[in-house]
PDB file of C-alpha atoms and ligand atoms in Angstrom:
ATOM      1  CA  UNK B 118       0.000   0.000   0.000  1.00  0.00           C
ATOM      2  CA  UNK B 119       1.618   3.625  -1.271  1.00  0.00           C
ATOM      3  CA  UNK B 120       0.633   6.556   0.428  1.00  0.00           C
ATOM      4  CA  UNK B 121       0.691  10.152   0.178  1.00  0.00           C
ATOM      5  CA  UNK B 122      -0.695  12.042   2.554  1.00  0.00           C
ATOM      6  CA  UNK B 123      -1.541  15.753   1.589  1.00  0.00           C
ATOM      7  CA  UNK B 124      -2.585  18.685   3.907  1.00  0.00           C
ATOM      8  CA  UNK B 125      -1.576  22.557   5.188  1.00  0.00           C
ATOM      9  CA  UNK B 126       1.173  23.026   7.921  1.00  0.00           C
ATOM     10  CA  UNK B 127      -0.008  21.504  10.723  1.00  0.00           C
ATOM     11  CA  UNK B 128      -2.801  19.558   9.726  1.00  0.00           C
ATOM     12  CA  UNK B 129      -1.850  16.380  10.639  1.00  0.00           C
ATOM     13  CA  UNK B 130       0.148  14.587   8.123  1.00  0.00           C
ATOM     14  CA  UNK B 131       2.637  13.505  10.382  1.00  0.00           C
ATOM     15  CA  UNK B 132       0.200  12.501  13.173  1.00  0.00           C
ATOM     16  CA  UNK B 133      -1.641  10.462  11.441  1.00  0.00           C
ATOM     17  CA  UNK B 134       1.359   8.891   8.913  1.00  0.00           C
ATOM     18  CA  UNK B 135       2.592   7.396  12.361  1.00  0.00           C
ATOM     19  CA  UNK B 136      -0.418   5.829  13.053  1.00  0.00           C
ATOM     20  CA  UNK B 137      -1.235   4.494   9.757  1.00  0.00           C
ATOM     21  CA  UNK B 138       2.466   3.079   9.127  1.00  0.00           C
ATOM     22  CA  UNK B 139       1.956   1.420  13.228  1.00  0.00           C
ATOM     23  CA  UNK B 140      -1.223  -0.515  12.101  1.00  0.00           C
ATOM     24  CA  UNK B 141      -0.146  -1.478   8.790  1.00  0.00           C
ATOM     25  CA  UNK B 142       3.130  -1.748   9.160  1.00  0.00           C
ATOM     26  CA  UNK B 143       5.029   0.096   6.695  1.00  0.00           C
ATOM     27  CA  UNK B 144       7.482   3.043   6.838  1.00  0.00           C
ATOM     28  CA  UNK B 145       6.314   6.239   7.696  1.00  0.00           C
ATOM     29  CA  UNK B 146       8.723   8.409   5.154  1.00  0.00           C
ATOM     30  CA  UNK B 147       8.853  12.426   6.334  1.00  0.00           C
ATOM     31  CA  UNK B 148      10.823  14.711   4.342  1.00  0.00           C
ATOM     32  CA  UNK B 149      11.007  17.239   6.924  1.00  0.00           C
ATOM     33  CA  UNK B 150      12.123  15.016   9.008  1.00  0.00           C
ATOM     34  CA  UNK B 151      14.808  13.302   7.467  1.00  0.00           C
ATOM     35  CA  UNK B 152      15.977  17.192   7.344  1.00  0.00           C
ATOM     36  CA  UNK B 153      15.841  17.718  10.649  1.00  0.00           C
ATOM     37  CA  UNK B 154      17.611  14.639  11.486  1.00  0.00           C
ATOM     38  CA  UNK B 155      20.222  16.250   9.518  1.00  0.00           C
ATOM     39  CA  UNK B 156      20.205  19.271  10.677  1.00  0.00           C
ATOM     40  CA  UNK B 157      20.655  18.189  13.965  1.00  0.00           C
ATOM     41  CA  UNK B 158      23.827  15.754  13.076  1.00  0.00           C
ATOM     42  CA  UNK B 159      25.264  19.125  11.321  1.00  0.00           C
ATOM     43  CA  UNK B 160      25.510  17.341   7.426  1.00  0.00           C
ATOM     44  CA  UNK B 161      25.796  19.085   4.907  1.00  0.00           C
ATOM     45  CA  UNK B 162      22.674  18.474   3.474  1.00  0.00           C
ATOM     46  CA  UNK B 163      21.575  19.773   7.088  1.00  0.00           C
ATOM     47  CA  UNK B 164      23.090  23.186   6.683  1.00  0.00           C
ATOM     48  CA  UNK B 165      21.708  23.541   3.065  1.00  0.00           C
ATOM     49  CA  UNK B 166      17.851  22.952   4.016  1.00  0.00           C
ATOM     50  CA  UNK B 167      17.932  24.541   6.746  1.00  0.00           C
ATOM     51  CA  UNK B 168      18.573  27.959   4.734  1.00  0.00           C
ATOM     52  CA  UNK B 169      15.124  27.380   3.188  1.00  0.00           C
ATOM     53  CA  UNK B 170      13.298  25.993   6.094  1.00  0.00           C
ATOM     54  CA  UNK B 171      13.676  28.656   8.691  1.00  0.00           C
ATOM     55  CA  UNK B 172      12.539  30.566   5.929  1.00  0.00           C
ATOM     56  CA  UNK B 173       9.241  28.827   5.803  1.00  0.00           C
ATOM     57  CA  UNK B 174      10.605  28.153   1.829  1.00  0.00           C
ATOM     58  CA  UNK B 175      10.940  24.963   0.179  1.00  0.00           C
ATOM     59  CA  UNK B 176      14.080  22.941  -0.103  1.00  0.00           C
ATOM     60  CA  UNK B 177      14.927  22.371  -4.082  1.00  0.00           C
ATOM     61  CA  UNK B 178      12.986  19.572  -6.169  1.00  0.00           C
ATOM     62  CA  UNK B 179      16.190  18.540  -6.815  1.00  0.00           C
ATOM     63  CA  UNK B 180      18.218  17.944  -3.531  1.00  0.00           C
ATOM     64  CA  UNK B 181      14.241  16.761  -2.222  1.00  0.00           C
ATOM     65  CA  UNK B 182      13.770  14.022  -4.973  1.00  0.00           C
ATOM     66  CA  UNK B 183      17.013  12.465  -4.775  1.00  0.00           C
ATOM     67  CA  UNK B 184      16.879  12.058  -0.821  1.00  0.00           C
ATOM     68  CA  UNK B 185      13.475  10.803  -1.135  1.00  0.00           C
ATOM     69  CA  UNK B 186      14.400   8.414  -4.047  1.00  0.00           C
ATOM     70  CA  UNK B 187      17.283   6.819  -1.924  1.00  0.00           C
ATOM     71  CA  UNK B 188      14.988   6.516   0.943  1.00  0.00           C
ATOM     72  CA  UNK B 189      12.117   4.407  -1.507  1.00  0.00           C
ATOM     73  CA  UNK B 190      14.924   2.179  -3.292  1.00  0.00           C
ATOM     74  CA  UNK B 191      15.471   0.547   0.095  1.00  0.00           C
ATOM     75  CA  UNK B 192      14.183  -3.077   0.990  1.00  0.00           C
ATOM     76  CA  UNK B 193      11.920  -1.938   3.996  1.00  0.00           C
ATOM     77  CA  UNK B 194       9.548  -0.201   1.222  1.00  0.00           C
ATOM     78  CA  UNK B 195       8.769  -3.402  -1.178  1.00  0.00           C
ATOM     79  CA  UNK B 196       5.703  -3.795   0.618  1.00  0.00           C
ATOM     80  CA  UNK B 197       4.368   0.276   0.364  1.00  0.00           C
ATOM     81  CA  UNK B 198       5.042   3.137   2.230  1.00  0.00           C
ATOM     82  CA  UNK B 199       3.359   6.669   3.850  1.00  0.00           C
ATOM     83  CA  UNK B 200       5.137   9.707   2.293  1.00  0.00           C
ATOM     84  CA  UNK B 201       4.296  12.633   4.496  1.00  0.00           C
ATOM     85  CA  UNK B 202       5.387  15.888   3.257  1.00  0.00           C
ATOM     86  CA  UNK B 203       6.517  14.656  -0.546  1.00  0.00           C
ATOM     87  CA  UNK B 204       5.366  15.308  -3.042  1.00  0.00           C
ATOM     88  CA  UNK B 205       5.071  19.140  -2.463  1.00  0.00           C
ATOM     89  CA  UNK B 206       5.279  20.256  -5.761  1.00  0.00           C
ATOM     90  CA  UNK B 207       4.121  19.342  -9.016  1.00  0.00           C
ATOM     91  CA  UNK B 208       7.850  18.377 -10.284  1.00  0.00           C
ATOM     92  CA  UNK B 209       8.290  15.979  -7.658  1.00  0.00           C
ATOM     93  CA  UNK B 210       5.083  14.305  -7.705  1.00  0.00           C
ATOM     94  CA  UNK B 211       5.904  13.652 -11.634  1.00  0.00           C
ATOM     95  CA  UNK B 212       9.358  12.340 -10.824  1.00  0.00           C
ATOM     96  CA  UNK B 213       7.697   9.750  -8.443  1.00  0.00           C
ATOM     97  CA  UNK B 214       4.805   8.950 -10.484  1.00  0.00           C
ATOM     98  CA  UNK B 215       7.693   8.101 -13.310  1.00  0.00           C
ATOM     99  CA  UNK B 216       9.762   5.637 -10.845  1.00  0.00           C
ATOM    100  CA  UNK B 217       6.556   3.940  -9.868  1.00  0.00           C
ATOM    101  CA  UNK B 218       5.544   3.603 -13.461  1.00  0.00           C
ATOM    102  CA  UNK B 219       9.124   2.185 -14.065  1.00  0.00           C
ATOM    103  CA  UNK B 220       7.709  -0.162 -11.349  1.00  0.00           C
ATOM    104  CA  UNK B 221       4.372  -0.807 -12.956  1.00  0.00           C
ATOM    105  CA  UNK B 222       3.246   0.381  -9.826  1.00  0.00           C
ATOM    106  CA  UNK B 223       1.807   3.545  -8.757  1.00  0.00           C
ATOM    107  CA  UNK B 224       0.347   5.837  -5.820  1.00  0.00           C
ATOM    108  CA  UNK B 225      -2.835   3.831  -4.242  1.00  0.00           C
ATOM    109  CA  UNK B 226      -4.123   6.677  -1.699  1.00  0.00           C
ATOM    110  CA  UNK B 227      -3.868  10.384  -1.399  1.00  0.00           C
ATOM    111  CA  UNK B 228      -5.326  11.402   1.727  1.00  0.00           C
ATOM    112  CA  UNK B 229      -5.902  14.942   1.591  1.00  0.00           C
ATOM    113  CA  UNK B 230      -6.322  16.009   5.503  1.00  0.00           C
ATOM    114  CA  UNK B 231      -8.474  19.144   5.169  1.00  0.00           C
ATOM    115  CA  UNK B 232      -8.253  22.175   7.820  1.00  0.00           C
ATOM    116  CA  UNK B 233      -8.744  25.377   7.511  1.00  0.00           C
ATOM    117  CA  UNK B 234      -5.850  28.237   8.120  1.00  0.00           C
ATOM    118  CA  UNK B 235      -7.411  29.758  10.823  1.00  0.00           C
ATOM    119  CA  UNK B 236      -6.685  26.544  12.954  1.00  0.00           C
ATOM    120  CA  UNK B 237      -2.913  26.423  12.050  1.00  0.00           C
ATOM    121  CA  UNK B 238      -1.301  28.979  13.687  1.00  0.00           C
ATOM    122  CA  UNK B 239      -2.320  27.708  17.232  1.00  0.00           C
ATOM    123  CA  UNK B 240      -1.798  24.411  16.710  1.00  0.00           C
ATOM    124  CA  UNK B 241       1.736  25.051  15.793  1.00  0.00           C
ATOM    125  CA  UNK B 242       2.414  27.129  18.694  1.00  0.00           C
ATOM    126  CA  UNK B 243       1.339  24.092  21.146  1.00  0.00           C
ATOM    127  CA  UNK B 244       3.240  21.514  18.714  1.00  0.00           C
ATOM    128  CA  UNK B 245       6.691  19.543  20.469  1.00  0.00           C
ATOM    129  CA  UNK B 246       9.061  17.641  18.177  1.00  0.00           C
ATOM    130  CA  UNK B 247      11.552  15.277  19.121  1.00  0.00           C
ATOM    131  CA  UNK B 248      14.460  15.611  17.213  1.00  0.00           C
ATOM    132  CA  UNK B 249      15.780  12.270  17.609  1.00  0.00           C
ATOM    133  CA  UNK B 250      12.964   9.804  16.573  1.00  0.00           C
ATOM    134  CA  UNK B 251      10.536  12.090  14.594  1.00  0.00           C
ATOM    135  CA  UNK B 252       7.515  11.506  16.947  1.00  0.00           C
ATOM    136  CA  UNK B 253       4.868  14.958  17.373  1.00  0.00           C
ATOM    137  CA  UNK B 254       2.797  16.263  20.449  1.00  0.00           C
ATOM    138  CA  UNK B 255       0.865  19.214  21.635  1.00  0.00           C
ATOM    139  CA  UNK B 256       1.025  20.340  24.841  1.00  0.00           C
ATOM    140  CA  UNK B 257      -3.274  19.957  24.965  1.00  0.00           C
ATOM    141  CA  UNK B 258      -4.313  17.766  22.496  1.00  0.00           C
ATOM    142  CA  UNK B 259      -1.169  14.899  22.282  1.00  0.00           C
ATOM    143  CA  UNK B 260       0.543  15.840  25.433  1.00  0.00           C
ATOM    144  CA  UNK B 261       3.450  13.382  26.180  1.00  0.00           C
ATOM    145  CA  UNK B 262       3.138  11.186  29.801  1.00  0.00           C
ATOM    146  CA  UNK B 263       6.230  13.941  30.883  1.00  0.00           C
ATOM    147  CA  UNK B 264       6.499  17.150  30.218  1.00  0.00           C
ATOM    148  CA  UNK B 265       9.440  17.643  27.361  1.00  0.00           C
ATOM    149  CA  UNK B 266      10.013  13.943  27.093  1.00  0.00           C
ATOM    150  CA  UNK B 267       9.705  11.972  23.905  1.00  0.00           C
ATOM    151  CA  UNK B 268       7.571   8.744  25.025  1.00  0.00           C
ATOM    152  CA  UNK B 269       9.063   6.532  22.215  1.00  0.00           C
ATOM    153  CA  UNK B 270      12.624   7.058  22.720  1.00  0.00           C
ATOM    154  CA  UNK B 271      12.904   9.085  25.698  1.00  0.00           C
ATOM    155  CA  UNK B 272      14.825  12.403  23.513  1.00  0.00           C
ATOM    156  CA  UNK B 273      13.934  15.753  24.660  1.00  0.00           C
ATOM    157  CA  UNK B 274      10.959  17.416  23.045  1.00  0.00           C
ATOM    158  CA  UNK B 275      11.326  20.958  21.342  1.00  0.00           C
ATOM    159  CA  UNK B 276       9.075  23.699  19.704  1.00  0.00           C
ATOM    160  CA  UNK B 277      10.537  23.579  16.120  1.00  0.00           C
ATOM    161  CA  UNK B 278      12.398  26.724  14.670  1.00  0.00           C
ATOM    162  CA  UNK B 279       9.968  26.816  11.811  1.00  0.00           C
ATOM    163  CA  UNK B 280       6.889  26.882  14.022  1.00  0.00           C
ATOM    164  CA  UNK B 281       7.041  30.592  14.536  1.00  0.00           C
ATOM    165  CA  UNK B 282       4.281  32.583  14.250  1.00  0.00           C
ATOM    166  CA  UNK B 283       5.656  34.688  11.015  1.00  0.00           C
ATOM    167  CA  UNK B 284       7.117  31.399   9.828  1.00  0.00           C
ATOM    168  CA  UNK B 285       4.258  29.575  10.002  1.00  0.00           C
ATOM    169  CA  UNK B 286       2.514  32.285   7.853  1.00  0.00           C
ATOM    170  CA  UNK B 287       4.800  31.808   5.052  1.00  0.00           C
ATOM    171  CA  UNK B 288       4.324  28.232   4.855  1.00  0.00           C
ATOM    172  CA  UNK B 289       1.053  28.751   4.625  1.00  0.00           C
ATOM    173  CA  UNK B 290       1.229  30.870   1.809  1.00  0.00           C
ATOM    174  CA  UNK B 291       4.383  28.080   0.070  1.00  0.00           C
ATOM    175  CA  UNK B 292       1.560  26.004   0.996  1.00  0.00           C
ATOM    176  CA  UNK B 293      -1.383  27.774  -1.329  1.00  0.00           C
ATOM    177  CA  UNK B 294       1.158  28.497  -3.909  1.00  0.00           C
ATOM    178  CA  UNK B 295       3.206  25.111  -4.598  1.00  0.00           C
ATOM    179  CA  UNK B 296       1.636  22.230  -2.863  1.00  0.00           C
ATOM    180  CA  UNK B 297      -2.551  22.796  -2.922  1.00  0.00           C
ATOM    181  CA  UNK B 298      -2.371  21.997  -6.417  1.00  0.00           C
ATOM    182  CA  UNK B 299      -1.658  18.311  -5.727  1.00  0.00           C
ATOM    183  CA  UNK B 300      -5.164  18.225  -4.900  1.00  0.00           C
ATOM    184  CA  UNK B 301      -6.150  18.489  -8.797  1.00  0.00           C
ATOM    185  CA  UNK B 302      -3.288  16.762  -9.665  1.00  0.00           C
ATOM    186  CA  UNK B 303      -4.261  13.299  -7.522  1.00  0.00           C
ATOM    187  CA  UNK B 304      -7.563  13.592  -8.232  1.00  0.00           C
ATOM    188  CA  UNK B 305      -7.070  13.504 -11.523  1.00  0.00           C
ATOM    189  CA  UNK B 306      -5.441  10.323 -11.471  1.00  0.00           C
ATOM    190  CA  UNK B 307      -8.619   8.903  -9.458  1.00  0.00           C
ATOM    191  CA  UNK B 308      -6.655   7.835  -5.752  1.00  0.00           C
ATOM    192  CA  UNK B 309      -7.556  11.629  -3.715  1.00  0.00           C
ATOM    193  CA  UNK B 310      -9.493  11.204  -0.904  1.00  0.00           C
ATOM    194  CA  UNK B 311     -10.758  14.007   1.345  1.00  0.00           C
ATOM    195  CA  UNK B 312     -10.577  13.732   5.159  1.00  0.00           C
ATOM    196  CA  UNK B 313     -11.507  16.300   7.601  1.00  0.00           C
ATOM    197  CA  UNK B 314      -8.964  17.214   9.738  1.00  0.00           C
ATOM    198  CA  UNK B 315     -10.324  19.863  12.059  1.00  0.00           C
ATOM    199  CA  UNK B 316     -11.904  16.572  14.328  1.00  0.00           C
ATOM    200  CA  UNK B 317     -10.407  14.982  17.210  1.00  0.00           C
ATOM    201  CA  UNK B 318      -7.435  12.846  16.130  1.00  0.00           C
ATOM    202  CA  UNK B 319      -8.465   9.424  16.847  1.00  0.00           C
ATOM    203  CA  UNK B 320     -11.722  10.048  14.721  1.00  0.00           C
ATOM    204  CA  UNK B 321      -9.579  11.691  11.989  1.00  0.00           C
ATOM    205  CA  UNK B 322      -7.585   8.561  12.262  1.00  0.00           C
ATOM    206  CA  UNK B 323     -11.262   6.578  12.059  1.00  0.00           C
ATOM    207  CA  UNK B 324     -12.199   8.152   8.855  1.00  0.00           C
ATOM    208  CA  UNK B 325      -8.499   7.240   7.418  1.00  0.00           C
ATOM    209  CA  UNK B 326      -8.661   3.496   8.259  1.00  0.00           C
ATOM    210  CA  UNK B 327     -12.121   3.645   6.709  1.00  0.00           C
ATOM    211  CA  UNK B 328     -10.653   4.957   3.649  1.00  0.00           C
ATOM    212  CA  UNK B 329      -7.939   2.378   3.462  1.00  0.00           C
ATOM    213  CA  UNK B 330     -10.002  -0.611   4.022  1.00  0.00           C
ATOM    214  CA  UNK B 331     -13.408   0.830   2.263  1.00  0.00           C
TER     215      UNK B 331
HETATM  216  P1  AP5 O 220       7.380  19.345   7.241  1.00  0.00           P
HETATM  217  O1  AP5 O 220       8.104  18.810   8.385  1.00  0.00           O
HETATM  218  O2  AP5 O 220       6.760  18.408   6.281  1.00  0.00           O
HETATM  219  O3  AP5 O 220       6.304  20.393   7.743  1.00  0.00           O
HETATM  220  P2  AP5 O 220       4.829  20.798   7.222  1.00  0.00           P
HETATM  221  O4  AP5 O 220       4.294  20.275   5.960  1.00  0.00           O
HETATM  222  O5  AP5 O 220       4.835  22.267   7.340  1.00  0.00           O
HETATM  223  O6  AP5 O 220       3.914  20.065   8.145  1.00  0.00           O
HETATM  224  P3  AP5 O 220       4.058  19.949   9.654  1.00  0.00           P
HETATM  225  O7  AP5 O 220       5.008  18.867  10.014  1.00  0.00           O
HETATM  226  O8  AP5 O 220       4.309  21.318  10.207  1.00  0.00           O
HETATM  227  O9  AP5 O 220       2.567  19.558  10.044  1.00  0.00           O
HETATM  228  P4  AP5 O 220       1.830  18.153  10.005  1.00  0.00           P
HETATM  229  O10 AP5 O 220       0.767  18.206   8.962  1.00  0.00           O
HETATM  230  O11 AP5 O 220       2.785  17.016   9.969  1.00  0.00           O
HETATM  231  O12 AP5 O 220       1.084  18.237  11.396  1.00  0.00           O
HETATM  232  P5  AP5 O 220       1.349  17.471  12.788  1.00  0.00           P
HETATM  233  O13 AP5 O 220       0.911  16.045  12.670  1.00  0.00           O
HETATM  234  O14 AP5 O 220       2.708  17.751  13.296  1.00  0.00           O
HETATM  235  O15 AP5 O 220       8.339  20.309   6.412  1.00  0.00           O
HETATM  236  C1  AP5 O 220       9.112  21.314   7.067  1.00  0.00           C
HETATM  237  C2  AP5 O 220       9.953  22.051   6.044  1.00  0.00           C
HETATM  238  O16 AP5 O 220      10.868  21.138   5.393  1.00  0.00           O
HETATM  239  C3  AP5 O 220       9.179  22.697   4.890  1.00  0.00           C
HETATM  240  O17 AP5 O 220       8.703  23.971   5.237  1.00  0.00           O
HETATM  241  C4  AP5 O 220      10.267  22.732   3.786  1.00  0.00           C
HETATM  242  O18 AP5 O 220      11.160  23.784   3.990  1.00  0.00           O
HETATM  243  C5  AP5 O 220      11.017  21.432   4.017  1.00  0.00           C
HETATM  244  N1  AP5 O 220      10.460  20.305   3.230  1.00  0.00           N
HETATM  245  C6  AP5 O 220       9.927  19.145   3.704  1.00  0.00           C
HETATM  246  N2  AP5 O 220       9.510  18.338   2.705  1.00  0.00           N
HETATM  247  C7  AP5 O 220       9.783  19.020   1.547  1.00  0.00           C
HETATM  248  C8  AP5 O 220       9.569  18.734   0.175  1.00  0.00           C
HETATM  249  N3  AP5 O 220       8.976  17.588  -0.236  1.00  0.00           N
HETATM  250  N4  AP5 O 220       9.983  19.651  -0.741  1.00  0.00           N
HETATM  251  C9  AP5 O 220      10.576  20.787  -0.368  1.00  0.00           C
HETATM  252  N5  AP5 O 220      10.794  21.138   0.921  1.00  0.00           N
HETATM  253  C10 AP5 O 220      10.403  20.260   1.873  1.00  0.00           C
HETATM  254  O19 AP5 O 220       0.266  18.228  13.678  1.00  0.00           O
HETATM  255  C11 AP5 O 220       0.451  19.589  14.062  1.00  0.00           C
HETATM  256  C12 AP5 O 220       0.123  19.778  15.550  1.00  0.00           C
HETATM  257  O20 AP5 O 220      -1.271  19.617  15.737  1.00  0.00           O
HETATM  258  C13 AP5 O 220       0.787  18.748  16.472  1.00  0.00           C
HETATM  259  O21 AP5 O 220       1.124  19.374  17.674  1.00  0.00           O
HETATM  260  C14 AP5 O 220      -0.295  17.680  16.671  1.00  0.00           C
HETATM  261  O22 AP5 O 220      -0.143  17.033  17.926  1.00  0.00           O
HETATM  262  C15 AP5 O 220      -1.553  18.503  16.608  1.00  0.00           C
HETATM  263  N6  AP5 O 220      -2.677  17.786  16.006  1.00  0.00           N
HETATM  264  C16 AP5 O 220      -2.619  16.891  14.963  1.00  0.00           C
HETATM  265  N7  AP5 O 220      -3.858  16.447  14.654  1.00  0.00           N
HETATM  266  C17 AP5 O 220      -4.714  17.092  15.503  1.00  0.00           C
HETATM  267  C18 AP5 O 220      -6.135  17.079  15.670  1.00  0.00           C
HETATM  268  N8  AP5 O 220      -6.936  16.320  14.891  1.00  0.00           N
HETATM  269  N9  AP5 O 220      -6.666  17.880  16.626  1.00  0.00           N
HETATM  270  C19 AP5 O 220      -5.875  18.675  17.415  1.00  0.00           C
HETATM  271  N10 AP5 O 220      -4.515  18.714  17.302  1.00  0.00           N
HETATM  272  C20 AP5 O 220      -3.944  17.953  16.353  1.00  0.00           C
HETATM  273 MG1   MG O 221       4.908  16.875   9.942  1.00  0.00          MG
HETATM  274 ZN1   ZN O 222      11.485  10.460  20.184  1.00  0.00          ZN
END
């Protein structure tokens, strides 16, 4: 099963990616975070993205596609995968589309979670991040058991440097620009599916599995 899960900032995507790829069982692949991780571990590629991302911009197609074409190729993904934050453009969507195709294979669900801006900006202000394993809380609607501690690995929990409030406008706006039309683009290929996002998690999560299984 290959999916791609589409939404604003702060929406969702990554909540509910790690709860689909828990009950099915696949890998739950996050651009952003595969940047942070490197960011954190000071690579190169680290100190390139994070140029655009405390900018609220988007890192290049190119340097995005080829990390999340390594991270496909390996063996863990034979069996499907939840992309969460990729495609974000119409370029990289194509690129995957053509590897798939090179596959005969292709792109089974696009779950577009659907929220409205006006909810964003104070759900990112409550959002922690661990750095270390990927894993995303609020401090009222996901709190962790202890206050700044990850409960799957135990790392420290952090407000991200992109969740600013004047950050967090831009990406809206990236957002509008460069990633809403995805929307038309899935549909048109017949796999988009429309969840609203504004419920309570676990019911957002309900709708999804409903989806998946319909
Ligand atoms: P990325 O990390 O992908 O950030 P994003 O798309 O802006 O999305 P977020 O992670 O902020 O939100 P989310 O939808 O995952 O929401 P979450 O589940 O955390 O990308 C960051 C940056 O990296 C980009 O700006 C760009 O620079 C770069 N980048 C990444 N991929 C790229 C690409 N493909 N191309 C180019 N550049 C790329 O939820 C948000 C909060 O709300 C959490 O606190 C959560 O607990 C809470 N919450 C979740 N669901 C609910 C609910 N139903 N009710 C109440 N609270 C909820
Ligand atoms: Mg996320
Ligand atoms: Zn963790």
């Amino acid at each position: 099963m290959k999916i791609v899960m589409l939404g604003a900032p702060g929406a969702g995507k990554g909540t509910q990616a790690a709860m689909i790829a828990e009950k099915y069982g696949i890998p739950h692949i996050s651009t952003g975070d595969i940047f942070r991780f490197n960011i954190k571990n000071g690579t190169e590629l680290g100190k390139e993205a994070k140029t655009y991302m405390d900018e609220g911009k988007l890192v290049p197609d190119e340097l995005t596609v080829r990390i999340l074409l390594d991270r496909v190729s390996k063996d863990d993904c034979r069996e499907g995968y939840v992309l969460d934050g990729f495609p974000r453009t119409i370029p990289q969507a194509e690129v995957l589309d053509g590897k798939l195709r090179e596959m005969q294979d292709g792109i089974d669900f696009a779950l577009d979670i659907e929220v409205p801006d006006e909810h964003i900006v104070s759900r990112m202000s409550g959002r922690r991040a661990c750095l270390n394993c990927g894993a995303t809380y609020h401090v009222r609607y996901a709190a962790p058991k202890q206050e700044g501690v990850c409960d799957a690995c135990g790392g420290r929990l952090v407000l991200r440097d992109d969740d600013k409030p004047e950050t967090v406008q831009k990406r809206l706006e990236v957002y509008h620009d460069q990633t809403q039309p995805l929307i038309e683009y899935y549909a048109g290929k017949g796999v988009l599916k429309k969840v609203d996002g504004t419920q309570e998690l676990h019911k957002v999560f309900a709708d999804i599995v409903k989806i998946l299984e319909g």
